[in-house]
Amino acid sequence: MNIPKKRIKISLAMVMPALVSLSILMTMSIMIYIQYKNEKRSLYNNTMSLNLSSAQKMAVTIEALFSGMRQSLRASANNPAIEASAASDEKELQVIFDLMLQSSPYFNSVFWADQTGTIRVVSPVGNHLNPARLITEGTTEALNERKSYLSAPYRSPSGRWIVLASEPIFDSSGKYHGMIAGTIYLEENNILHRIFGSGAGNEEDSYSYIVDSGGKLLYHLDKSRVGEDVSSNVVVQRLMDGESGMQRVMNTQGNDYLTGYASVSMNGWGIVMQTSVSSILDDVNRNLQDQLRSMLLPIMIMLVIAAYMATRIAAPFTQLYKLTKSIAAGQTVSSEEFRPHWNREADQLNQIMGAAAETLAKQAYSLQQEASTDPLTGLTNRRELERCLDSWDSLGDPYAVLMLDIDHFKKVNDTYGHQTGDQVLKLVAAVMSDCVPAGAVCSRFGGEEFVILLRKHSMEEAYRMAERIRNAILISQTPYSLTLTVSIGVSLYPEHGGNREDVFQAADMALYRAKDEGRNRTIAAGLSA
């Protein structure tokens, strides 16, 4: 006699809680995964954008640096005291060159070589070139060029990696008398280390480096790598082609970095600023862990409530499952979709899930606001500024750029502390927002620098608006009764450039002129100094 096997019966009170629990967990998991991916992508893009901005600013600094080098050497080459002392008084000539080195922040040594390549004088005296005649490729090429010259990095007879800049010497009759040259010792403390070394960073987080036009390292966090050929790096190859941009890249050491890079048009050098991907992922993972911990208790509460409701009614869960599935697919679901139900338990669950959907919608809106707003001042951030410019550029609309910088802001921070500095930044942001017309875009560009975009404004209108803001800030009540002033540079698109980079550079140059001419003023781009 065959006895039929007894089938296991599963209670609906067990099946329904299991299904509801699985649905909630899947929904939360998918949403967390999507949020994780979006946050990681956003951080990657923002990091590369910031690195590109830093590299571009460093490139501008390098151009200013070499312009100053050339002016310093050119002034020395035209110094009549050198020609007067050349034949008669070598001690006086040495004094002149010692003063030249002491007054110049650019070089590790300076020297004069006559037209035959003989070194006449060198400073400092302790760094005598050996031998007394120029024999290296860089120095002989500079001597033969008879014009402004900047060498590629080369090894000197003393074993140093050197970059040489030179200017020719001609007397009043046009006769060539050799060159005055300055050298930068790349492996020692030099002008590049003094400018960029304070924010050098570390290879586990962020750091910058400089390459020449041939792909050799001129400046690096690790001084032992100076002179190394890194031309195989894809970013360096693009810099060698004169490009600027941002990219995720594996460096020559096999490490993964988010990179922003900019070329220096004056000398063909390239600036690279990069942040390790691992450091970004560490931040994202910490945020994810914090979020999971904060969600654990609410999820557990929701599961218990769902299990209790499932013992009483099953039918409403079909509709509830469809709605949560829509949320898992990334669709926006209004809390109104969770309609009231005649059954009290089903109605309560609908209310809870509706509240959860509303909370998620608010969180999504909050994240969107955080992605486009500077948290301190409430102004738009740089990313939102770029989005606005993209929209205006697509329409071909003209606009004015007001670039504003708080004068002596570092002194405020150093004297009264960063909390006072933050109050000053908020004050400036509030004054700007009060002064500009509707439709203007006010953005915190970085640090104490702000940008205002005025759509379809003439230079006269933009200049008046800049002066109105400057005067309003000047008379504003400030912490500790500080005298607060700003300098402003104004440019127009397309009058001052066919693209936003040129227009912003024109405004930036006008701002620097305002700083140089005494601060607390507005300078319009294109006006002669």
XYZ file of C-alpha atoms in Angstrom:
529
model
C 0.000 0.000 0.000
C 1.464 3.297 -1.132
C 1.217 6.031 1.409
C 1.282 9.474 -0.299
C 3.902 11.840 0.927
C 2.608 14.650 2.963
C 3.247 17.957 1.222
C 4.564 20.796 3.244
C 2.060 23.567 3.498
C 3.297 27.133 3.795
C 1.135 29.615 5.523
C 0.173 32.773 3.636
C 1.245 34.635 6.759
C 4.773 33.383 6.070
C 4.761 33.713 2.275
C 3.530 37.269 2.165
C 6.009 38.674 4.718
C 8.776 36.910 2.851
C 7.715 38.428 -0.465
C 7.250 41.890 1.001
C 10.582 41.682 2.803
C 12.334 40.623 -0.384
C 10.694 43.451 -2.321
C 11.767 46.080 0.208
C 15.298 44.749 0.409
C 15.642 44.578 -3.382
C 14.259 48.093 -3.752
C 16.627 49.493 -1.157
C 19.573 47.564 -2.582
C 18.950 48.797 -6.124
C 18.450 52.350 -4.969
C 21.634 52.278 -2.871
C 23.546 50.774 -5.788
C 22.280 53.468 -8.187
C 23.056 56.192 -5.656
C 26.521 54.698 -5.107
C 27.264 54.706 -8.835
C 25.957 58.245 -9.291
C 27.922 59.553 -6.310
C 31.094 57.887 -7.547
C 30.638 59.244 -11.075
C 29.894 62.716 -9.706
C 32.987 62.667 -7.492
C 35.148 61.467 -10.381
C 33.900 64.259 -12.653
C 34.163 66.944 -9.975
C 37.658 65.804 -8.993
C 38.890 65.866 -12.592
C 37.279 69.279 -13.132
C 38.980 70.679 -10.039
C 42.298 69.151 -11.098
C 41.927 70.685 -14.558
C 41.195 74.073 -12.998
C 44.252 73.748 -10.728
C 46.465 72.712 -13.642
C 45.267 75.662 -15.735
C 45.988 78.088 -12.909
C 49.441 76.535 -12.461
C 50.057 76.900 -16.214
C 49.222 80.609 -15.971
C 51.660 80.871 -13.060
C 54.400 79.150 -15.085
C 53.871 81.583 -17.982
C 54.112 84.533 -15.607
C 57.212 82.979 -14.045
C 59.075 82.639 -17.336
C 57.997 86.049 -18.478
C 59.603 87.398 -15.315
C 62.742 85.317 -15.956
C 63.145 86.733 -19.422
C 62.590 90.294 -18.256
C 65.153 89.828 -15.485
C 67.799 88.429 -17.846
C 67.001 90.994 -20.543
C 67.383 93.852 -18.068
C 70.749 92.457 -16.998
C 71.906 91.936 -20.586
C 71.128 95.612 -21.304
C 72.877 96.830 -18.146
C 75.665 99.236 -19.258
C 77.513 98.560 -16.008
C 78.315 95.026 -17.190
C 79.882 96.238 -20.430
C 81.780 98.981 -18.556
C 83.222 96.538 -16.032
C 83.865 93.670 -18.423
C 87.371 94.692 -19.490
C 88.710 96.426 -16.401
C 87.240 95.445 -13.066
C 86.412 91.763 -12.548
C 85.688 92.303 -8.839
C 83.035 94.872 -9.686
C 81.663 92.488 -12.303
C 81.392 89.765 -9.656
C 79.569 92.171 -7.351
C 77.106 92.978 -10.139
C 76.338 89.307 -10.743
C 76.075 88.536 -7.029
C 73.520 91.348 -6.693
C 71.716 90.063 -9.778
C 71.342 86.596 -8.202
C 70.325 87.980 -4.819
C 67.661 90.245 -6.329
C 66.249 87.548 -8.624
C 64.005 84.848 -7.112
C 64.169 82.733 -10.238
C 67.611 81.123 -10.588
C 69.971 78.933 -8.611
C 72.949 80.485 -10.443
C 73.690 83.110 -13.103
C 76.722 83.537 -15.337
C 78.103 85.428 -18.315
C 79.772 83.560 -21.175
C 81.413 85.597 -23.934
C 81.011 84.920 -27.631
C 83.787 82.276 -27.557
C 82.032 80.264 -24.856
C 84.459 81.323 -22.128
C 82.765 81.823 -18.764
C 83.665 85.327 -17.574
C 81.825 85.413 -14.262
C 79.478 83.149 -12.317
C 77.404 83.609 -9.168
C 77.430 82.136 -6.621
C 81.199 81.814 -6.612
C 81.014 78.455 -4.865
C 79.168 76.991 -7.861
C 81.956 77.417 -10.456
C 81.119 75.818 -13.732
C 83.636 73.201 -14.667
C 85.214 73.398 -17.190
C 85.611 77.171 -17.747
C 84.277 76.879 -21.298
C 80.741 75.861 -22.243
C 80.653 72.324 -23.583
C 77.165 70.970 -22.866
C 74.619 70.819 -25.658
C 72.193 73.135 -23.874
C 74.731 75.901 -23.183
C 76.435 75.827 -26.591
C 73.077 75.880 -28.356
C 72.027 78.885 -26.265
C 75.308 80.671 -27.151
C 74.913 79.997 -30.872
C 71.220 80.973 -31.017
C 72.001 84.648 -30.184
C 68.426 85.174 -29.001
C 66.161 84.426 -26.066
C 66.570 80.752 -25.267
C 65.116 78.141 -22.907
C 66.798 74.726 -22.872
C 65.381 71.267 -22.430
C 66.593 69.639 -19.180
C 70.161 68.348 -19.462
C 72.885 67.013 -17.205
C 75.679 69.422 -16.408
C 79.327 68.283 -16.009
C 78.704 68.362 -12.235
C 75.928 65.774 -12.635
C 72.998 68.109 -11.951
C 69.773 68.138 -13.951
C 69.522 71.732 -15.214
C 67.203 73.995 -17.183
C 68.930 77.055 -18.658
C 67.394 80.382 -19.751
C 69.533 82.972 -21.523
C 69.491 86.375 -23.213
C 72.122 87.613 -25.721
C 74.370 90.634 -25.022
C 74.885 93.203 -27.770
C 76.782 96.483 -27.357
C 75.541 99.809 -28.672
C 77.059 99.072 -32.077
C 75.264 95.726 -32.325
C 78.337 93.589 -31.678
C 77.614 90.244 -30.009
C 79.288 89.768 -26.608
C 77.913 86.385 -25.602
C 75.031 85.758 -23.247
C 73.781 86.167 -19.714
C 72.188 82.941 -18.486
C 70.351 81.729 -15.420
C 70.101 78.090 -14.383
C 67.513 76.168 -12.397
C 68.792 73.101 -10.531
C 65.836 70.747 -10.912
C 66.823 68.321 -8.147
C 67.479 71.041 -5.583
C 65.368 73.726 -3.970
C 64.341 76.024 -6.829
C 61.632 78.416 -7.926
C 59.334 75.551 -8.983
C 59.542 73.950 -5.538
C 58.894 77.286 -3.858
C 55.786 77.925 -5.966
C 54.276 74.442 -6.079
C 55.911 72.678 -3.165
C 53.590 74.072 -0.452
C 50.680 72.022 -1.832
C 52.696 69.062 -3.079
C 50.387 66.428 -1.536
C 51.338 62.755 -1.604
C 51.216 59.906 -4.081
C 48.467 58.113 -2.120
C 46.138 61.117 -2.417
C 46.825 64.058 -4.776
C 49.947 65.625 -6.217
C 51.188 67.576 -9.225
C 54.133 67.329 -11.569
C 55.627 69.276 -14.482
C 57.065 67.918 -17.737
C 58.937 69.627 -20.541
C 58.015 69.535 -24.220
C 59.941 66.277 -24.646
C 58.178 64.430 -21.845
C 60.877 64.655 -19.145
C 59.983 65.380 -15.529
C 60.988 68.881 -14.434
C 59.216 68.879 -11.075
C 57.897 65.954 -9.064
C 57.038 65.130 -5.474
C 59.838 62.543 -5.615
C 62.963 64.572 -6.517
C 64.816 61.403 -7.524
C 62.497 61.122 -10.542
C 63.489 64.541 -11.962
C 64.791 64.069 -15.495
C 62.884 60.792 -15.968
C 61.325 60.260 -19.391
C 57.566 59.756 -18.898
C 56.555 60.362 -22.507
C 54.865 56.933 -22.601
C 52.146 58.302 -20.305
C 49.038 59.071 -22.398
C 48.462 62.385 -20.582
C 52.058 63.464 -21.191
C 51.678 62.557 -24.868
C 48.677 64.885 -25.110
C 50.589 67.635 -23.338
C 53.412 67.186 -25.866
C 50.774 67.844 -28.554
C 49.806 71.087 -26.770
C 46.474 69.798 -25.472
C 44.730 70.453 -22.145
C 41.935 68.444 -20.564
C 41.055 65.803 -18.002
C 41.177 62.017 -18.035
C 41.327 58.900 -15.888
C 44.701 57.320 -16.491
C 47.194 54.726 -15.274
C 50.518 56.472 -14.643
C 53.952 55.048 -15.461
C 54.076 53.467 -11.992
C 50.874 51.509 -12.653
C 48.622 53.573 -10.341
C 45.081 54.683 -11.217
C 44.540 58.477 -11.136
C 41.936 61.105 -12.021
C 43.920 63.692 -13.921
C 43.576 67.292 -15.047
C 46.312 68.648 -17.284
C 47.183 71.932 -19.001
C 49.931 72.941 -21.430
C 52.033 76.086 -21.147
C 52.026 77.745 -24.560
C 55.104 79.897 -23.832
C 57.583 77.045 -23.453
C 55.775 73.806 -24.290
C 55.810 72.553 -20.711
C 52.877 70.658 -19.246
C 51.240 70.753 -15.792
C 49.541 67.636 -14.424
C 47.365 67.552 -11.299
C 46.077 64.138 -10.303
C 44.160 62.430 -7.512
C 44.293 58.715 -6.834
C 41.099 56.786 -7.543
C 41.612 54.763 -4.364
C 41.350 57.871 -2.182
C 38.055 58.824 -3.872
C 36.689 55.305 -3.441
C 37.628 55.365 0.239
C 35.414 58.426 0.721
C 32.526 56.910 -1.243
C 32.743 53.630 0.677
C 32.752 55.425 4.015
C 29.633 57.349 2.978
C 27.974 54.095 1.905
C 28.771 52.397 5.213
C 27.362 55.343 7.156
C 24.218 55.278 5.047
C 23.744 51.533 5.532
C 24.152 51.857 9.294
C 21.618 54.694 9.438
C 19.143 52.715 7.315
C 19.417 49.459 9.246
C 16.959 50.283 12.014
C 14.300 51.851 9.723
C 14.513 48.837 7.420
C 14.082 46.424 10.295
C 11.059 48.369 11.534
C 9.537 48.330 8.055
C 10.039 44.560 7.773
C 8.367 43.879 11.109
C 5.381 46.046 10.158
C 5.136 44.351 6.759
C 5.163 40.898 8.386
C 2.396 41.872 10.787
C 0.213 43.306 8.005
C 0.770 40.288 5.768
C -0.935 37.985 8.290
C -4.188 39.882 7.848
C -4.451 40.756 4.161
C -2.663 39.851 0.918
C -4.510 41.515 -1.907
C -3.165 45.082 -1.548
C 0.404 43.832 -1.825
C 0.071 43.243 -5.556
C -0.321 46.936 -6.196
C 2.289 47.735 -3.573
C 4.786 45.412 -5.267
C 4.250 47.135 -8.625
C 4.939 50.530 -7.076
C 8.117 49.418 -5.298
C 9.271 47.768 -8.504
C 8.902 51.130 -10.263
C 11.028 52.740 -7.534
C 13.659 50.021 -7.970
C 13.742 50.811 -11.685
C 14.673 54.397 -10.849
C 11.262 55.911 -11.624
C 9.816 58.720 -9.521
C 6.734 57.648 -7.637
C 4.495 60.186 -5.959
C 3.272 59.507 -2.449
C -0.242 59.952 -3.845
C 0.160 56.647 -5.724
C -0.094 54.867 -2.371
C -3.867 55.323 -2.149
C -5.904 54.766 1.049
C -7.352 51.280 1.461
C -10.492 50.119 3.245
C -8.395 47.624 5.205
C -6.707 49.358 8.099
C -3.480 47.333 7.971
C -3.072 47.729 4.200
C -3.821 51.424 4.538
C -1.072 51.832 7.165
C 1.501 50.119 4.958
C 0.517 52.327 2.030
C 1.013 55.399 4.202
C 4.473 54.240 5.328
C 5.649 53.449 1.812
C 4.198 56.738 0.560
C 6.178 58.582 3.224
C 9.304 56.643 2.209
C 8.771 57.596 -1.442
C 8.340 61.246 -0.483
C 11.511 61.108 1.662
C 13.459 59.615 -1.236
C 12.150 62.324 -3.551
C 13.243 64.981 -1.057
C 16.641 63.338 -0.725
C 17.007 63.272 -4.500
C 16.093 66.970 -4.664
C 18.486 67.729 -1.811
C 21.314 65.888 -3.563
C 20.557 67.796 -6.760
C 20.704 71.086 -4.836
C 23.969 70.085 -3.140
C 25.458 69.203 -6.524
C 24.714 72.687 -7.874
C 25.077 74.930 -4.795
C 28.041 76.129 -2.762
C 27.256 74.966 0.805
C 28.761 78.028 2.541
C 27.383 80.953 0.541
C 24.298 79.421 -1.058
C 25.458 80.634 -4.479
C 25.693 78.327 -7.466
C 28.884 76.305 -7.597
C 31.289 75.962 -10.475
C 29.547 72.916 -11.916
C 26.223 74.769 -12.156
C 28.059 77.780 -13.620
C 29.443 75.563 -16.385
C 25.974 74.118 -17.033
C 24.569 77.633 -17.405
C 27.376 78.606 -19.787
C 26.731 75.466 -21.850
C 23.093 76.527 -22.209
C 23.968 80.107 -23.188
C 26.671 78.961 -25.599
C 24.213 76.624 -27.329
C 21.909 79.605 -27.910
C 24.752 81.909 -28.943
C 23.706 84.517 -26.385
C 26.208 87.278 -25.510
C 27.020 87.763 -21.849
C 29.259 89.668 -19.475
C 31.630 88.060 -16.971
C 32.333 89.852 -13.673
C 35.222 88.180 -11.834
C 35.395 89.411 -8.224
C 38.092 88.757 -5.631
C 38.089 89.843 -1.960
C 41.130 92.017 -1.232
C 43.512 90.788 1.498
C 41.204 87.915 2.387
C 44.067 85.792 3.681
C 44.820 88.545 6.199
C 41.240 88.325 7.492
C 41.590 84.573 8.023
C 45.011 84.900 9.612
C 43.956 87.758 11.929
C 40.377 86.899 12.933
C 40.097 83.207 12.105
C 38.332 81.191 9.445
C 34.892 81.599 11.037
C 35.151 85.344 10.484
C 36.440 84.620 6.975
C 33.327 82.516 6.350
C 31.123 85.390 7.574
C 32.881 87.714 5.139
C 32.294 85.275 2.261
C 28.592 85.034 3.164
C 28.364 88.839 3.383
C 29.897 89.308 -0.071
C 27.589 86.628 -1.498
C 24.531 88.320 0.031
C 25.506 91.760 -1.301
C 26.096 90.336 -4.766
C 22.719 88.576 -4.764
C 20.955 91.783 -3.660
C 22.623 93.935 -6.314
C 22.262 91.816 -9.456
C 19.110 91.735 -11.588
C 16.846 88.732 -12.015
C 18.344 86.170 -14.357
C 21.941 86.907 -13.346
C 24.055 83.954 -12.217
C 26.114 84.460 -9.047
C 28.685 81.744 -8.378
C 31.440 81.071 -5.923
C 34.326 80.307 -8.264
C 36.748 79.126 -5.596
C 38.181 80.397 -2.297
C 37.511 84.135 -2.088
C 36.848 84.465 -5.835
C 33.336 84.926 -7.266
C 31.904 85.108 -10.788
C 28.756 86.892 -11.940
C 27.249 86.213 -15.385
C 25.003 88.896 -16.894
C 23.092 87.797 -19.974
C 22.834 90.286 -22.857
C 24.557 93.164 -21.035
C 26.809 95.774 -22.586
C 30.191 96.677 -21.133
C 28.781 99.951 -19.784
C 25.934 98.129 -18.000
C 28.248 95.432 -16.675
C 30.761 98.002 -15.449
C 28.033 99.969 -13.637
C 26.803 96.755 -12.022
C 30.349 95.888 -10.909
C 30.810 99.347 -9.379
C 27.462 99.092 -7.628
C 28.504 95.780 -6.041
C 31.958 97.089 -5.119
C 30.554 100.209 -3.430
C 27.827 98.209 -1.652
C 30.445 95.868 -0.190
C 32.628 98.818 0.828
C 29.853 100.337 2.972
C 28.528 97.050 4.367
C 28.649 96.353 8.078
C 31.344 93.740 8.669
C 32.555 91.674 11.645
C 34.991 93.620 13.828
C 34.226 96.730 11.704
C 36.603 95.475 9.029
C 37.165 97.611 5.966
C 36.120 95.187 3.255
C 37.011 95.868 -0.378
C 36.930 93.842 -3.575
C 38.629 94.022 -6.956
C 36.610 93.220 -10.083
C 37.545 92.358 -13.663
C 34.911 92.607 -16.431
C 34.888 90.996 -19.877
C 32.315 90.359 -22.604
C 31.475 87.425 -24.815
C 32.113 87.419 -27.709
C 33.991 90.772 -27.755
C 36.906 89.445 -25.679
C 37.101 85.895 -26.947
C 35.412 83.342 -29.139
C 35.079 80.838 -26.296
C 34.468 80.926 -22.573
C 38.091 80.169 -21.708
C 39.304 83.282 -23.517
C 36.541 85.432 -22.021
C 37.261 84.189 -18.499
C 40.971 84.716 -19.057
C 40.272 88.292 -20.158
C 38.231 88.910 -16.994
C 40.946 87.279 -14.902
C 43.623 89.469 -16.467
C 41.490 92.564 -15.800
C 41.087 91.412 -12.191
C 44.829 91.049 -11.802
C 45.265 94.551 -13.216
C 42.815 95.825 -10.603
C 44.911 94.116 -7.939
C 48.159 95.490 -9.336
C 46.781 99.049 -9.581
C 45.915 99.209 -5.897
C 42.812 97.012 -5.377
C 39.268 98.236 -4.555
C 38.509 99.013 -8.176
C 36.865 97.686 -11.322
C 38.863 97.142 -14.529
C 37.259 96.382 -17.877
C 39.045 93.984 -20.218
C 40.511 95.462 -23.358
C 41.294 98.894 -21.913
C 44.917 99.963 -22.106
C 46.823 100.097 -18.789
